[in-house]
Coordinates of C-alpha atoms and ligand atoms in Angstrom, one line a residue:
M1 CA 14.2 8.8 14.2
I2 CA 16.7 11.1 15.6
D3 CA 17.0 13.8 18.2
A4 CA 17.9 16.7 15.9
P5 CA 16.8 20.0 17.4
N6 CA 19.0 21.9 15.0
S7 CA 17.6 20.4 11.8
P8 CA 15.2 22.7 9.9
S9 CA 11.5 21.7 10.2
R10 CA 9.2 20.9 7.3
P11 CA 5.5 20.1 7.1
A12 CA 4.3 16.5 6.9
R13 CA 4.0 15.3 3.3
E14 CA 1.1 13.3 1.9
S15 CA 2.0 10.9 -0.8
A16 CA -0.2 8.8 -3.2
A17 CA -0.1 5.1 -3.4
S18 CA 2.2 3.8 -6.2
I19 CA 1.7 1.0 -8.6
G20 CA 3.9 -0.8 -11.1
A21 CA 3.7 -0.2 -14.9
L22 CA 0.2 -1.0 -16.4
D23 CA -0.1 -2.6 -19.8
T24 CA -3.6 -1.1 -20.1
L25 CA -5.7 1.1 -17.8
P26 CA -9.1 -0.5 -17.0
L27 CA -11.8 2.2 -17.1
F28 CA -15.5 1.6 -16.7
H29 CA -17.3 3.4 -19.5
R30 CA -20.8 4.7 -19.1
L31 CA -22.5 4.2 -22.4
D32 CA -26.1 4.7 -21.4
G33 CA -27.8 6.5 -24.3
R34 CA -24.5 7.1 -26.1
R35 CA -24.2 6.4 -29.8
V36 CA -21.7 3.6 -30.7
V37 CA -20.7 2.7 -34.3
V38 CA -20.1 -0.9 -35.2
A39 CA -18.8 -2.0 -38.6
G40 CA -18.5 -5.4 -40.1
A41 CA -20.2 -8.8 -39.5
G42 CA -19.5 -12.1 -37.8
V43 CA -19.8 -13.8 -34.4
G44 CA -17.3 -11.5 -32.7
V45 CA -19.1 -8.4 -33.9
A46 CA -22.5 -9.8 -32.8
W47 CA -21.1 -10.3 -29.3
K48 CA -19.8 -6.8 -29.1
V49 CA -23.2 -5.5 -30.2
E50 CA -24.7 -7.6 -27.4
L51 CA -22.3 -6.1 -24.8
L52 CA -22.9 -2.5 -26.0
L53 CA -26.7 -2.9 -25.9
A54 CA -26.4 -4.4 -22.4
A55 CA -24.5 -1.3 -21.4
G56 CA -27.3 0.9 -22.7
A57 CA -25.6 2.2 -25.8
R58 CA -27.4 3.1 -29.0
V59 CA -25.8 1.0 -31.7
E60 CA -25.5 1.9 -35.3
H61 CA -24.4 -1.2 -37.1
F62 CA -22.9 -1.0 -40.7
L63 CA -23.1 -4.6 -41.9
G64 CA -21.7 -3.9 -45.4
R65 CA -23.1 -3.9 -48.9
G66 CA -25.7 -6.5 -49.7
A67 CA -25.8 -7.8 -46.2
I68 CA -29.2 -9.0 -44.9
A69 CA -30.1 -7.4 -41.6
R70 CA -31.8 -9.7 -39.2
G71 CA -35.5 -9.4 -39.2
E72 CA -36.0 -8.8 -35.6
T73 CA -36.0 -5.2 -34.4
R74 CA -34.2 -4.4 -31.2
E75 CA -34.4 -1.3 -29.1
R76 CA -31.6 1.1 -29.6
Y77 CA -30.2 -0.9 -32.4
A78 CA -30.1 0.1 -36.1
A79 CA -28.7 -2.1 -38.8
H80 CA -27.6 -0.7 -42.2
A81 CA -27.0 -2.9 -45.3
R82 CA -24.1 -0.7 -46.5
N83 CA -20.6 0.1 -45.6
W84 CA -19.7 2.8 -43.1
R85 CA -18.8 6.3 -44.3
A86 CA -16.7 8.8 -42.4
D87 CA -19.6 11.0 -41.7
D88 CA -21.4 8.1 -39.9
L89 CA -18.8 8.3 -37.1
A90 CA -19.4 11.9 -36.1
G91 CA -20.6 12.1 -32.5
A92 CA -20.0 8.5 -31.7
A93 CA -18.6 7.6 -28.2
L94 CA -16.8 4.6 -29.5
V95 CA -16.1 2.9 -32.8
I96 CA -15.8 -0.9 -33.2
G97 CA -14.8 -2.7 -36.3
A98 CA -14.2 -6.2 -37.7
G99 CA -11.4 -6.9 -40.2
D100 CA -13.9 -7.2 -43.1
A101 CA -15.0 -3.6 -42.6
G102 CA -11.6 -2.0 -43.6
G103 CA -10.0 -2.0 -40.2
E104 CA -7.2 0.5 -40.7
A105 CA -9.3 3.0 -42.7
L106 CA -11.9 2.8 -40.0
A107 CA -9.3 3.3 -37.2
A108 CA -7.9 6.3 -39.1
A109 CA -11.3 7.9 -39.6
A110 CA -12.3 7.4 -36.0
R111 CA -9.0 8.8 -34.7
A112 CA -9.4 11.8 -37.0
L113 CA -12.5 12.6 -35.0
S114 CA -10.8 11.7 -31.7
I115 CA -13.0 8.7 -31.1
P116 CA -11.4 5.7 -29.5
V117 CA -11.5 2.6 -31.7
N118 CA -11.4 -1.1 -31.2
L119 CA -10.6 -3.5 -34.0
I120 CA -11.8 -7.0 -33.2
D121 CA -8.9 -9.4 -32.8
Q122 CA -6.3 -6.7 -33.5
P123 CA -5.1 -5.6 -30.1
E124 CA -2.2 -3.7 -31.6
G125 CA -4.4 -1.6 -33.8
S126 CA -6.9 -0.8 -31.1
D127 CA -7.1 2.1 -28.7
F128 CA -9.0 0.0 -26.2
L129 CA -9.6 -3.7 -25.6
F130 CA -12.6 -5.6 -24.4
G131 CA -11.9 -7.6 -21.3
T132 CA -13.4 -10.8 -20.1
I133 CA -16.3 -9.8 -17.9
V134 CA -17.7 -11.0 -14.6
N135 CA -21.2 -9.4 -14.4
R136 CA -22.7 -8.8 -11.1
S137 CA -24.0 -5.3 -12.0
P138 CA -23.5 -2.8 -10.5
V139 CA -20.3 -4.7 -9.7
V140 CA -18.5 -5.4 -13.0
I141 CA -15.2 -7.1 -13.1
G142 CA -13.1 -6.8 -16.2
I143 CA -10.1 -9.1 -16.9
G144 CA -7.6 -7.9 -19.4
T145 CA -4.6 -9.8 -20.5
G146 CA -3.5 -7.3 -23.1
G147 CA -4.4 -9.8 -25.8
A148 CA -1.9 -12.3 -24.3
S149 CA -4.3 -15.2 -23.7
P150 CA -8.1 -15.3 -23.8
M151 CA -8.0 -18.8 -22.3
L152 CA -6.1 -17.5 -19.3
A153 CA -8.7 -14.8 -18.9
Q154 CA -11.5 -17.5 -19.0
E155 CA -9.8 -19.5 -16.2
L156 CA -9.3 -16.3 -14.1
R157 CA -13.0 -15.5 -14.6
S158 CA -14.2 -18.9 -13.3
R159 CA -11.8 -18.7 -10.3
I160 CA -13.0 -15.2 -9.5
E161 CA -16.6 -16.3 -9.8
R162 CA -16.1 -18.8 -7.1
L163 CA -14.9 -16.1 -4.7
L164 CA -17.8 -13.9 -5.1
P165 CA -20.7 -13.6 -2.6
A166 CA -23.9 -15.4 -3.7
R167 CA -26.0 -12.2 -3.8
L168 CA -23.3 -9.7 -4.8
S169 CA -25.4 -7.9 -7.4
Q170 CA -28.3 -7.4 -5.0
W171 CA -26.1 -6.3 -2.1
A172 CA -24.1 -3.9 -4.3
G173 CA -27.4 -2.5 -5.6
A174 CA -28.6 -1.9 -2.1
A175 CA -25.3 -0.2 -1.3
R176 CA -25.9 2.2 -4.1
A177 CA -29.5 2.9 -3.0
W178 CA -28.6 3.3 0.6
R179 CA -25.5 5.5 0.2
A180 CA -27.4 8.8 0.0
R181 CA -29.7 7.9 2.9
L182 CA -26.8 6.8 5.0
K183 CA -25.3 10.3 5.0
H184 CA -28.5 11.6 6.6
D185 CA -29.1 8.7 9.0
V186 CA -25.5 8.3 10.1
P187 CA -23.9 11.8 9.9
E188 CA -20.6 10.9 11.6
F189 CA -17.9 9.7 9.1
A190 CA -16.3 7.1 11.4
R191 CA -19.7 5.6 12.1
R192 CA -20.4 5.4 8.4
R193 CA -17.2 3.5 8.1
H194 CA -18.5 1.1 10.8
F195 CA -21.7 0.7 8.7
W196 CA -19.8 -0.2 5.6
Q197 CA -17.5 -2.6 7.3
H198 CA -20.5 -4.5 8.7
F199 CA -22.3 -4.1 5.4
V200 CA -19.4 -5.8 3.5
A201 CA -19.2 -8.6 6.1
R202 CA -23.0 -9.2 5.6
T203 CA -22.6 -9.2 1.8
F204 CA -20.2 -12.1 2.0
A205 CA -22.1 -13.9 4.8
E206 CA -25.7 -13.8 3.6
R207 CA -27.2 -16.1 0.9
R208 CA -30.3 -14.0 0.7
D209 CA -31.1 -10.6 -0.8
P210 CA -30.7 -7.5 1.4
L211 CA -33.8 -6.2 3.2
E212 CA -34.8 -2.8 4.3
D213 CA -34.5 -4.2 7.8
D214 CA -30.7 -4.8 7.2
F215 CA -30.4 -1.0 6.6
A216 CA -32.2 -0.2 9.8
R217 CA -30.2 -2.7 11.8
L218 CA -26.8 -1.7 10.4
T219 CA -27.4 2.1 10.8
G220 CA -28.6 1.4 14.4
Q221 CA -25.5 -0.5 15.2
A222 CA -23.3 2.1 13.6
N223 CA -24.9 4.9 15.6
E224 CA -24.6 3.0 18.9
A225 CA -21.3 1.3 18.6
A226 CA -18.5 2.3 20.9
L227 CA -16.0 3.3 18.2
P228 CA -12.5 2.1 18.7
R229 CA -10.2 5.0 18.7
K230 CA -6.9 3.3 18.5
V231 CA -3.5 3.9 17.1
L232 CA -1.2 1.0 16.1
F233 CA 2.5 1.6 16.5
V234 CA 4.0 -0.7 13.9
G235 CA 7.6 -1.7 13.2
A236 CA 8.2 -1.7 9.5
G237 CA 11.5 -3.6 9.9
P238 CA 14.7 -2.4 8.3
G239 CA 13.5 -2.1 4.8
S240 CA 12.8 -5.2 2.7
A241 CA 9.2 -6.4 3.0
D242 CA 10.6 -9.8 3.9
F243 CA 11.3 -8.3 7.4
L244 CA 7.8 -7.0 8.0
T245 CA 5.9 -9.2 10.5
L246 CA 2.5 -10.7 9.6
G247 CA 1.0 -8.5 12.4
G248 CA 2.5 -5.5 10.7
L249 CA 1.1 -6.5 7.4
R250 CA -2.4 -7.0 8.9
A251 CA -2.2 -3.6 10.6
L252 CA -1.2 -2.0 7.3
Q253 CA -4.1 -3.6 5.4
Q254 CA -6.7 -2.3 7.8
A255 CA -5.2 1.2 8.1
S256 CA -7.0 4.2 6.7
V257 CA -4.2 6.5 7.6
V258 CA -0.5 5.6 7.7
L259 CA 1.9 8.1 9.2
H260 CA 5.4 6.9 8.3
D261 CA 9.1 7.7 8.9
D262 CA 11.5 8.4 6.1
L263 CA 13.3 5.2 7.0
V264 CA 10.3 3.1 5.9
S265 CA 10.8 1.7 2.5
D266 CA 8.5 2.1 -0.5
E267 CA 8.3 -1.7 -0.6
V268 CA 6.6 -1.8 2.8
L269 CA 4.5 1.2 2.2
E270 CA 3.0 -0.4 -1.0
L271 CA 1.5 -3.1 1.2
A272 CA -0.9 -0.6 2.7
R273 CA -4.3 -0.4 1.1
R274 CA -4.4 1.8 -2.0
E275 CA -7.0 4.1 -0.5
A276 CA -5.1 4.6 2.7
K277 CA -3.8 8.2 3.3
R278 CA 0.0 8.0 3.5
I279 CA 1.6 10.9 5.4
G280 CA 5.4 11.2 5.5
V281 CA 6.5 12.6 8.9
G282 CA 10.2 11.8 8.4
K283 CA 13.1 12.8 10.7
R284 CA 16.6 12.4 9.5
A285 CA 19.8 13.8 10.9
G286 CA 20.6 17.2 9.4
R287 CA 17.6 17.2 7.1
P288 CA 14.3 19.1 7.3
S289 CA 12.2 17.2 9.8
V290 CA 8.6 17.2 10.9
P291 CA 8.8 18.4 14.6
Q292 CA 7.8 15.8 17.1
D293 CA 4.9 17.9 18.4
E294 CA 3.5 18.1 14.9
I295 CA 3.8 14.3 14.6
N296 CA 2.0 13.8 17.9
R297 CA -0.7 16.3 16.8
L298 CA -1.2 14.5 13.5
I299 CA -1.6 11.1 15.2
V300 CA -4.3 12.4 17.6
A301 CA -6.0 14.5 14.9
H302 CA -6.5 11.4 12.7
A303 CA -7.3 8.9 15.5
K304 CA -9.9 11.1 17.2
P305 CA -12.6 11.0 14.5
G306 CA -12.1 7.2 14.3
E307 CA -9.6 6.7 11.5
A308 CA -7.7 3.5 11.7
V309 CA -4.3 5.0 12.3
V310 CA -1.0 3.2 11.8
R311 CA 2.1 5.0 13.0
L312 CA 4.7 3.1 11.0
K313 CA 8.3 3.4 12.2
G314 CA 11.5 2.1 10.7
G315 CA 12.9 -1.0 12.4
D316 CA 11.4 -1.7 15.8
P317 CA 9.2 1.1 17.2
L318 CA 10.5 0.2 20.7
V319 CA 14.0 1.3 19.9
F320 CA 15.0 4.9 19.5
G321 CA 11.6 5.8 18.1
R322 CA 10.5 8.5 20.5
L323 CA 7.6 6.1 21.1
E324 CA 7.0 7.3 24.7
E325 CA 6.1 10.8 23.5
E326 CA 3.6 9.5 20.9
I327 CA 2.1 7.2 23.5
E328 CA 1.8 10.0 25.9
A329 CA 0.0 12.1 23.3
C330 CA -2.5 9.3 22.8
R331 CA -3.1 8.8 26.5
A332 CA -3.7 12.5 26.9
A333 CA -6.3 12.4 24.2
G334 CA -8.0 9.3 25.5
I335 CA -6.9 7.2 22.5
D336 CA -6.0 3.5 22.9
Y337 CA -2.9 2.1 21.3
E338 CA -1.2 -1.2 20.6
I339 CA 2.4 -1.9 19.7
V340 CA 3.3 -4.3 16.8
P341 CA 7.1 -4.7 17.3
G342 CA 9.4 -5.0 14.3
I343 CA 12.8 -6.3 13.4
G344 CA 15.3 -3.6 14.4
A345 CA 18.4 -2.4 12.7
A346 CA 20.7 -4.2 15.2
Q347 CA 19.1 -7.6 14.3
A348 CA 19.1 -6.8 10.6
A349 CA 22.8 -5.8 10.7
A350 CA 23.8 -8.9 12.6
A351 CA 21.9 -11.1 10.1
A352 CA 23.6 -9.2 7.2
L353 CA 27.0 -9.9 8.8
G354 CA 26.1 -13.5 9.4
V355 CA 26.8 -13.3 13.2
P356 CA 24.8 -13.6 16.4
L357 CA 24.4 -10.7 18.8
T358 CA 25.3 -12.7 21.9
G359 CA 27.9 -15.5 22.3
R360 CA 28.2 -17.9 25.1
G361 CA 31.2 -17.1 27.2
H362 CA 32.3 -14.0 25.4
A363 CA 29.3 -11.8 24.6
R364 CA 26.9 -12.0 27.5
R365 CA 25.3 -8.7 27.0
V366 CA 23.9 -6.6 24.2
Q367 CA 23.5 -2.9 24.6
F368 CA 21.7 -0.5 22.2
V369 CA 23.3 2.9 22.4
T370 CA 22.6 6.1 20.5
G371 CA 25.4 8.1 19.1
S372 CA 23.3 11.2 18.6
G373 CA 22.4 13.5 21.4
K374 CA 21.6 17.2 21.4
G375 CA 22.5 18.9 18.2
G376 CA 23.8 15.6 16.8
A377 CA 26.8 15.4 19.2
L378 CA 27.6 12.4 21.3
P379 CA 25.2 12.2 24.3
D380 CA 26.7 13.2 27.6
S381 CA 25.1 10.3 29.4
I382 CA 27.0 7.4 27.9
E383 CA 28.3 5.0 30.5
W384 CA 31.8 4.5 29.2
A385 CA 32.6 1.6 31.6
A386 CA 29.8 -0.3 30.0
I387 CA 31.0 0.4 26.5
A388 CA 34.5 -0.8 27.5
D389 CA 33.0 -4.1 28.8
R390 CA 34.7 -6.7 26.5
D391 CA 32.0 -9.2 27.2
A392 CA 29.3 -6.9 25.7
T393 CA 28.1 -6.4 22.1
T394 CA 27.4 -2.8 21.5
A395 CA 24.9 -1.7 18.8
L396 CA 25.5 2.0 18.1
Y397 CA 22.5 3.6 16.4
M398 CA 22.8 7.0 14.6
P399 CA 26.6 6.6 14.7
R400 CA 27.7 8.8 11.9
R401 CA 28.4 12.2 13.1
A402 CA 30.2 11.4 16.3
L403 CA 31.8 8.0 15.4
A404 CA 35.5 9.2 15.7
E405 CA 34.8 10.6 19.1
F406 CA 32.9 7.5 20.2
T407 CA 35.7 5.1 19.3
A408 CA 38.4 7.4 20.8
R409 CA 36.5 7.6 24.1
A410 CA 35.7 3.8 24.1
I411 CA 39.4 3.1 23.7
A412 CA 40.3 5.7 26.4
A413 CA 37.9 3.9 28.7
G414 CA 39.8 0.6 28.2
L415 CA 38.3 -1.2 25.2
S416 CA 41.0 -2.7 23.1
P417 CA 41.6 -0.8 19.8
A418 CA 41.7 -4.3 18.2
T419 CA 38.2 -5.2 19.2
P420 CA 36.3 -6.4 16.2
A421 CA 33.8 -3.9 14.8
A422 CA 31.5 -3.6 11.8
A423 CA 29.3 -1.0 10.2
V424 CA 26.3 -1.9 8.1
A425 CA 24.5 0.6 5.8
A426 CA 21.0 0.0 4.7
A427 CA 20.8 -3.4 6.5
G428 CA 18.0 -5.6 5.2
R429 CA 17.6 -3.6 2.0
A430 CA 18.8 -4.2 -1.6
E431 CA 21.4 -1.3 -1.2
Q432 CA 23.0 -3.0 1.8
G433 CA 26.7 -2.4 2.3
L434 CA 29.0 -3.4 5.1
V435 CA 32.6 -3.1 6.5
R436 CA 34.3 -5.3 9.0
T437 CA 37.3 -4.0 10.8
S438 CA 38.7 -3.1 14.2
L439 CA 37.5 -0.5 16.6
A440 CA 40.5 1.8 15.9
A441 CA 40.0 1.6 12.2
L442 CA 36.2 1.9 12.3
P443 CA 35.6 5.6 11.7
E444 CA 37.7 5.6 8.5
A445 CA 36.3 2.4 7.2
A446 CA 32.7 3.5 7.9
A447 CA 33.2 6.7 6.0
A448 CA 33.3 4.7 2.8
L449 CA 29.7 3.6 3.2
P450 CA 27.1 5.5 1.1
A451 CA 26.3 8.9 2.7
D452 CA 22.5 8.6 2.1
E453 CA 21.8 5.3 3.8
P454 CA 21.2 4.8 7.5
V455 CA 24.2 3.1 9.2
I456 CA 24.5 1.0 12.3
V457 CA 27.7 0.0 14.1
L458 CA 28.2 -3.3 15.9
I459 CA 31.2 -3.6 18.2
G460 CA 32.3 -6.8 20.0
T461 CA 33.7 -10.2 19.6
V462 CA 30.6 -11.5 17.8
T463 CA 31.5 -9.3 14.8
R464 CA 34.7 -11.1 14.2
E465 CA 34.3 -13.0 11.0
A466 CA 35.8 -16.2 12.2
L467 CA 35.0 -16.8 15.8
A468 CA 36.9 -20.0 15.6
E469 CA 40.1 -18.0 15.2
Q470 CA 39.8 -17.1 18.9
G471 CA 39.0 -20.7 19.8
L472 CA 35.4 -19.6 20.7
R473 CA 32.4 -21.6 19.8
V474 CA 28.9 -20.2 19.4
A475 CA 26.4 -22.2 21.3
Ligands
SAH1 N1 13.6 2.1 15.4 C1 14.7 1.9 14.6 C2 15.9 2.8 14.9 C3 15.5 4.3 14.7 S1 16.9 5.3 15.0 C4 15.2 0.4 14.6 O1 14.8 -0.3 15.5 O2 16.0 0.1 13.7 C5 17.5 5.5 13.4 C6 18.8 4.8 13.3 O3 18.6 3.4 13.2 C7 19.6 5.1 12.0 O4 20.4 6.3 12.2 C8 20.5 3.9 11.9 O5 21.6 4.0 12.9 C9 19.6 2.8 12.4 N2 18.9 2.2 11.2 C10 17.6 2.1 11.0 N3 17.4 1.4 9.9 C11 18.6 0.9 9.5 C12 19.0 0.1 8.4 N4 18.2 -0.4 7.5 N5 20.3 -0.2 8.3 C13 21.2 0.4 9.1 N6 20.9 1.1 10.2 C14 19.6 1.4 10.3

């Protein structure tokens, strides 16, 4: 983040979770009482009829001319010993056909009436596919491979089965029955979340059916619990998800609200739960920014009612992240906080350059310095004698606008113009770019880096490519 009082302000943005391309979209179709037309005969067809009846559909089955319908009568099932006709399809929710029932003609007739059609064993000619099913109704898991491999789907099913709680169906059924009552018995949203967290833990832990007593106990606990009102300040690292810590990942996976900087990459944001609310509260030099007061307000406003808030910051939240102001806002509102540090830009840049930040005998100190003060100009408070220390490594954050002035003043303060220096854009990301040069040539060299990416500068002997040239050894 940057001190940029001159940049225009903008409101926080909420963004939806994103997902990669889907071969098919799994939807869960309610068929209770709906009419479904099935055409053709065979084992595959019989199984589809079974599934449809299990889902509550009314099945009209056209078996073909001369076919002998089974003697048994089944509820909601009507067999016809003739071929289907176009007017049989009217009003059907779905149409399903086997090859012997004139697949293409059937598909065309169904589509003419805007009815989705499935042709058995013909994924390409079908509007929808049947998945492999794990049935723990009301929990239903569908596995689709887009027709790639039914055997793979079977194996996936048996592995998933092993992960499921013993009484999943019963506990999910109880969840459905209790949901409406819960609103009344536990009016506060955050306490209802407490209820559901413990309910889910129970579902996995118990080997027995849920009891009315479970509801009473869980609602009692939810109403009495001291709700944690806590914000996690999490370092997202420099970009690539490889640089997120395990603690950061855990924090993201429990968050219900994620307030993130612009610098946080999509790759990291995707690791948050899909249901989590993501709010962009970016600040970038010279671009519309969400004012710090507004960020503080949003953190408190979400944490107060008991949301699990993660404030996700680029790099390490401890470095140039205006963390003290956000902590102060939490303190003032009586909200706890925890810090999950991250890998900062300086470390990521050093790793990109393949150099350490310290070196025995020649780089005894590292200093993190900001190049951006009020209005984006160089801060007045820079200690030039420290910058001129040839035994120090200087990491200059937000260097762009005032880099020429910074190097000129560092040289004027006594640092050799020949001091090795490097600038790294988008360190730790796929777009990473870097230049290695001397202090004097740095402003011009750094100008060649892409304008849209964050840049950090490292100055000092460690950035020399071949330390051996100076007869130095890195311990
Ligand atoms: N807390 C962050 C720093 C925030 S200040 C951290 O620890 O990295 C924002 C500045 O950090 C940017 O202007 C840039 O100088 C630097 N920065 C952040 N991410 C960067 C990256 N991936 N590559 C290069 N510089 C980066």
